Coordinates of C-alpha atoms and ligand atoms in Angstrom, one line a residue:
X798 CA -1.3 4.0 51.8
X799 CA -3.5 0.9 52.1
X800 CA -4.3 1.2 48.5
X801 CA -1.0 2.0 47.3
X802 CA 0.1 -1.7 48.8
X803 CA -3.2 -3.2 47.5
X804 CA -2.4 -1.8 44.0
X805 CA 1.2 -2.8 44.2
X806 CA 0.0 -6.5 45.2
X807 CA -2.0 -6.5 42.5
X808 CA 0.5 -5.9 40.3
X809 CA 2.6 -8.3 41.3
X810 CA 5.0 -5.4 42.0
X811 CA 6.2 -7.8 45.1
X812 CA 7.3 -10.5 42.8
X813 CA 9.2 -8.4 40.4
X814 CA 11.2 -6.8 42.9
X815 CA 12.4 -10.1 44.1
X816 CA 13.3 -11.3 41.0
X817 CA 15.5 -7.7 40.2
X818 CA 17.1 -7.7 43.4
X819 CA 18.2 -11.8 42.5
X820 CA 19.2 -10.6 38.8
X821 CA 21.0 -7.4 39.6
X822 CA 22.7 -8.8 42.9
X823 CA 21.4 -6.3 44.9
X824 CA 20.3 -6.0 48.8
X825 CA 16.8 -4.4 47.9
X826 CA 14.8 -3.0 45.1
X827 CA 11.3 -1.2 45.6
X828 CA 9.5 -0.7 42.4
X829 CA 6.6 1.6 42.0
X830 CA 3.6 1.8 39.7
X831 CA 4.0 3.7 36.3
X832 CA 6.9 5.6 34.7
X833 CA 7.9 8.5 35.0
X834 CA 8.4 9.2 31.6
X835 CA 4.6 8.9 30.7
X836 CA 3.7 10.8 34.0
X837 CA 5.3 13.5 36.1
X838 CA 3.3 12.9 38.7
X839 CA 5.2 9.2 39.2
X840 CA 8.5 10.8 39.8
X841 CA 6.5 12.5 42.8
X842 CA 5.3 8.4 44.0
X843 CA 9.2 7.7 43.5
X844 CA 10.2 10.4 45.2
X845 CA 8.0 9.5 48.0
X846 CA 8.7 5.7 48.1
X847 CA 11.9 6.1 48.6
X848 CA 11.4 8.7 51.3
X849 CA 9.2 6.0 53.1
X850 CA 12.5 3.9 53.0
X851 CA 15.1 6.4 53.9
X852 CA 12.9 6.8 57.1
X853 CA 13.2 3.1 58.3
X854 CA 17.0 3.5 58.3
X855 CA 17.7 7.1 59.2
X856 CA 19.0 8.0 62.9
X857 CA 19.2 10.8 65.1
X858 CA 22.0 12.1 64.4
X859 CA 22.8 9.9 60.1
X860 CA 24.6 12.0 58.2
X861 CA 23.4 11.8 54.5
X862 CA 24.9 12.5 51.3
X863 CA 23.1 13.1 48.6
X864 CA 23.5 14.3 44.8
X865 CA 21.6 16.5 42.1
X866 CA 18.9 16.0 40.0
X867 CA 15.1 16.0 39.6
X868 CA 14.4 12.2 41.2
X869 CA 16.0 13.6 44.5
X870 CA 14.7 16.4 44.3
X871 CA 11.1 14.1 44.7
X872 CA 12.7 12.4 47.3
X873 CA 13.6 15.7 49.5
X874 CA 9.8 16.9 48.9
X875 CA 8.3 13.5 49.8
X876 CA 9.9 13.4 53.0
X877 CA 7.2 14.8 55.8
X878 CA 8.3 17.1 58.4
X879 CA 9.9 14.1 60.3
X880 CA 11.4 15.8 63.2
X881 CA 11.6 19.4 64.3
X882 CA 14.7 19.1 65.8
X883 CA 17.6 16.6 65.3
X884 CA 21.6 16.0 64.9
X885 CA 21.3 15.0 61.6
X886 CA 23.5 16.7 59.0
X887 CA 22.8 16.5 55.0
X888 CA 25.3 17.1 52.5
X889 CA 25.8 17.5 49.5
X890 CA 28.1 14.9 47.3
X891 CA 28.5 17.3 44.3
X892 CA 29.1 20.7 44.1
X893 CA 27.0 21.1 40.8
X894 CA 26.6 24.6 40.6
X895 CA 25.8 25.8 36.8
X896 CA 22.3 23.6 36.6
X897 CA 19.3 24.8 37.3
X898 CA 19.2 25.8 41.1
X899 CA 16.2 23.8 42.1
X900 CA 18.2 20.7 41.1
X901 CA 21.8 21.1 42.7
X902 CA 22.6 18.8 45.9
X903 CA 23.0 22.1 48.1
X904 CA 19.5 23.3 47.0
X905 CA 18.2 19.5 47.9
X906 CA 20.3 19.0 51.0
X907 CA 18.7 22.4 52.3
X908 CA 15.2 20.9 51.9
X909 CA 15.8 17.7 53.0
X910 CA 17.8 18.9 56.2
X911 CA 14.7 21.3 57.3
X912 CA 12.1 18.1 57.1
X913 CA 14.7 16.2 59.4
X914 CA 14.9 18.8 61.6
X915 CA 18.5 19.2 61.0
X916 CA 21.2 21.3 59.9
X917 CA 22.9 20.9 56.1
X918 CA 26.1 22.1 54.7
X919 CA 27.0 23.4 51.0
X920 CA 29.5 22.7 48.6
X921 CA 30.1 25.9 46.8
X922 CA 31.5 24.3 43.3
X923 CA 31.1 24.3 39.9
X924 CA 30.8 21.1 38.2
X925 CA 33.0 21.8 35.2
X926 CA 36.0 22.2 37.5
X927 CA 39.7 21.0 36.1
X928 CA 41.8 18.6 38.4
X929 CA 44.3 21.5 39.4
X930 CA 41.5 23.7 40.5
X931 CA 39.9 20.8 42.4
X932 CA 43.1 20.1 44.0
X933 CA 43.9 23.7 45.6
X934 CA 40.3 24.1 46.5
X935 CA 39.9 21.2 48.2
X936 CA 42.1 22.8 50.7
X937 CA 39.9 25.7 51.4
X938 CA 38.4 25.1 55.1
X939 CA 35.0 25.6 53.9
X940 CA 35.3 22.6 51.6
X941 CA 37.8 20.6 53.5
X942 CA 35.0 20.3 56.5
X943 CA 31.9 19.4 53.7
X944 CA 34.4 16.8 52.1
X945 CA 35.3 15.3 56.0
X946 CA 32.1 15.2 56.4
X947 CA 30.9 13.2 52.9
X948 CA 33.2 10.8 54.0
X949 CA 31.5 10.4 57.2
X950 CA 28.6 9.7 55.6
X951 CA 25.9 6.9 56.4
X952 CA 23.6 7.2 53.7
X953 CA 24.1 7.9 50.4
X954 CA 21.1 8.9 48.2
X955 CA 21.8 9.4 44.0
X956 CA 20.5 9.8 40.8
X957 CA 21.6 7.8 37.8
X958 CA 21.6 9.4 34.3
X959 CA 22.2 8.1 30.9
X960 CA 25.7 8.6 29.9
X961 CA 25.0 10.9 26.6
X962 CA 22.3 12.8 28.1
X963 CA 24.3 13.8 31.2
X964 CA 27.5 14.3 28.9
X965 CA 25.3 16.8 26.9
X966 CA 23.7 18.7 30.1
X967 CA 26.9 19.0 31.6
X968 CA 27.8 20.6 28.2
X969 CA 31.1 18.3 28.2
X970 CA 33.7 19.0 25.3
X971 CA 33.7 16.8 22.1
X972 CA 36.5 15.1 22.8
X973 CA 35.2 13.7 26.1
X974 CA 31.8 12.8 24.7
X975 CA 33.7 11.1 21.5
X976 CA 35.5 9.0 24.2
X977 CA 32.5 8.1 26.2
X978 CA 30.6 7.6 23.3
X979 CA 33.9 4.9 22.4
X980 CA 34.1 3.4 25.1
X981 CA 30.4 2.5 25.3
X982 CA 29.6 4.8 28.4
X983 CA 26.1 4.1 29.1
X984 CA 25.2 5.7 32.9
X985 CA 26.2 8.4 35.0
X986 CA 26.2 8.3 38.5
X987 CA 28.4 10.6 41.3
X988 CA 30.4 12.0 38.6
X989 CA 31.5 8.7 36.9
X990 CA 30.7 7.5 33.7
X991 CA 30.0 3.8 33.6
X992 CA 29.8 1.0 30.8
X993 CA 27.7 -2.3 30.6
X994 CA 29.4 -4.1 32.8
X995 CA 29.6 -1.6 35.0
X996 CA 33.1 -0.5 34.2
X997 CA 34.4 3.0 35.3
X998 CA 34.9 4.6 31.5
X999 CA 35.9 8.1 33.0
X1000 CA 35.7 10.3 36.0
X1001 CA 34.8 14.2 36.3
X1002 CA 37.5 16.0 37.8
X1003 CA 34.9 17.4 40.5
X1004 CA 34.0 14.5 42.5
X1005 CA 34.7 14.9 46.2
X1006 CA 33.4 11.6 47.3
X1007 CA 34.4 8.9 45.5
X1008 CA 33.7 5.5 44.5
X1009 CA 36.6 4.4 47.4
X1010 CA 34.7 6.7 49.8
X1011 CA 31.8 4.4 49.0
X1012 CA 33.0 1.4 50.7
X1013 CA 32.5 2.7 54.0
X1014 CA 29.2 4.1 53.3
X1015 CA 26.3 1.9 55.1
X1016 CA 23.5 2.7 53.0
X1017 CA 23.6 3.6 49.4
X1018 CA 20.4 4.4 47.9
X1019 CA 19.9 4.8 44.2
X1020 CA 16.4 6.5 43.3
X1021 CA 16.3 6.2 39.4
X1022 CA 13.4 5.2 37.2
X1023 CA 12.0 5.5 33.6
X1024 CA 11.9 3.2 30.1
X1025 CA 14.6 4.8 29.0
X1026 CA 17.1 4.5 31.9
X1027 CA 16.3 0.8 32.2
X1028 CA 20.3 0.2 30.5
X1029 CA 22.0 3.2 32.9
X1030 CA 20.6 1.7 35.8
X1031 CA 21.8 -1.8 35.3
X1032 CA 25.1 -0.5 34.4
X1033 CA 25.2 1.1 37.6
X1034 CA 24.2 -1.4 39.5
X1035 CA 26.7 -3.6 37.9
X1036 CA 29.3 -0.9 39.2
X1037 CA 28.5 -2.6 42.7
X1038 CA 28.2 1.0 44.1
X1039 CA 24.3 0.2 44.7
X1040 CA 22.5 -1.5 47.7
X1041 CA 19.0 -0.2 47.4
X1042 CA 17.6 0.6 44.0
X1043 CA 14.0 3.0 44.2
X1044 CA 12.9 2.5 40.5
X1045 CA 9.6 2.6 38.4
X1046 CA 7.2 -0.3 36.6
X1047 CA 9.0 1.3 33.4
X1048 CA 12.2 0.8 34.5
X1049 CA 11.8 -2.0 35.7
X1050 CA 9.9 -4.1 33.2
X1051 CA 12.7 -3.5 30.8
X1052 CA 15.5 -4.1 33.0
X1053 CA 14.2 -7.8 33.0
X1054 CA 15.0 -7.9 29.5
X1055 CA 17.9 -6.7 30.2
X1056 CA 19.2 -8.8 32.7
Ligands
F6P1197 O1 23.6 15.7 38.2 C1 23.3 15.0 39.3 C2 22.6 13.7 39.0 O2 22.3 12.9 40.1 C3 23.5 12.8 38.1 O3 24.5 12.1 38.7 C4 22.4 11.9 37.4 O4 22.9 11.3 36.2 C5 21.3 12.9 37.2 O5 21.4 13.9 38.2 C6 19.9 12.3 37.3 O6 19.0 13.4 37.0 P1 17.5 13.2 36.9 O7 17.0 12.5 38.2 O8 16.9 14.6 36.8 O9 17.2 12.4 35.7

């Protein structure tokens, strides 16, 4: 660990995290070494950096919310077996179902909750759902108690994507992806699709916590890094659905030129 800080000294890591949180209006940015896009093994040091955080703010009995993908994935297995026993509750924000197992929000929740000691709950839908469908099932009481309690949430942890990569691995119809592509979607985050300045372009039907649902969340947590993200990120952050921002030197570096 006392490396890890001397390394990120030396780097002036400090200073550019100062500057991004200034230039993306942000409460807090942490910014390791590397990017993940050169080496897997820096999604693991994201992962774990931002598991470092999550355990300055989590309580005894937090309830987190928390989406797909591999970065939270990292952030689940970084997390040491903090407690054995607790009141903590992890959910998941997306249903999801249809990508690879190891990467759904129920397969993370359930990894994250036994590190915390606590107990987790699953959200048993598919991601490609239509409104109607969403609408009846949201009445089921399996899904009515995960969705209460998303919205109880106090900490928020998610993944940002680019927009035409996320469209493609959610196998999306053409039509859609024409109109993201139009409208100059460049992230995806919780189910929306944002532009550059952070504009909602469009919405999957799926989403059970929304970006209203947000407002009333106390901690949201954004764990995204990579070269190639650096424009996703910023969009999302420029959403104003972002607090804390876990990113990479990659990421970051060309975020400054962005911004
Ligand atoms: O599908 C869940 C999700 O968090 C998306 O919202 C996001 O765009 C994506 O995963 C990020 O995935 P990864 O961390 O694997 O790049």
């Amino acid at each position: 660990e006392n490396l890890k800080d001397f390394i990120h000294e030396l780097k002036g890591l400090n200073n550019i995290e100062s500057l991004l949180k200034d230039k993306l209006g942000i409460e807090k940015v942490i910014v390791v070494p590397g990017d993940i896009e050169q080496d897997p093994m820096i999604k693991k040091e994201l992962g774990k950096s931002a598991a470092n955080y999550l355990k300055t703010i989590i309580n005894y009995d937090s309830i987190i919310a928390l989406t797909g993908g591999s970065t939270v994935l990292e952030v689940a297995n970084g997390m040491p077996q903090l407690y054995s026993q607790s009141n903590i509750v992890v959910v998941p924000a997306r249903g999801g179902l249809g990508r690879e197992v190891e990467k759904q929000a129920n397969t993370i929740a359930s990894i994250l909750a036994k590190k915390l000691g606590g107990t987790y709950k699953m959200l048993h839908v598919p991601d490609n759902l239509g409104k109607e469908a969403v609408k009846s099932l949201i009445k089921e009481p399996d899904i009515k108690d995960v969705v209460e309690t998303l919205k109880k949430a106090d900490i928020l942890i998610f993944g940002i994507g680019r927009a035409d990569i996320m469209a493609e691995r959610r196998n999306l119809p053409q039509d859609i992806r024409d109109f993201l592509e139009g409208n100059n979607a460049t992230a995806e985050a919780l189910g929306y699709y944002f532009d550059r300045e952070g504009k909602v372009v469009y919405a999957t039907p799926s989403i059970f916590l929304t970006l209203e649902d947000l407002k009333f969340v106390k901690n949201l947590i954004a764990v995204s890094g990579g070269k190639g993200k650096a424009e996703a990120i910023v969009s999302t952050c420029r959403s104003g659905n972002v607090q804390v921002l876990v990113t990479d030197e990659g990421a970051a570096f060309e975020i400054l030129k962005i911004v």
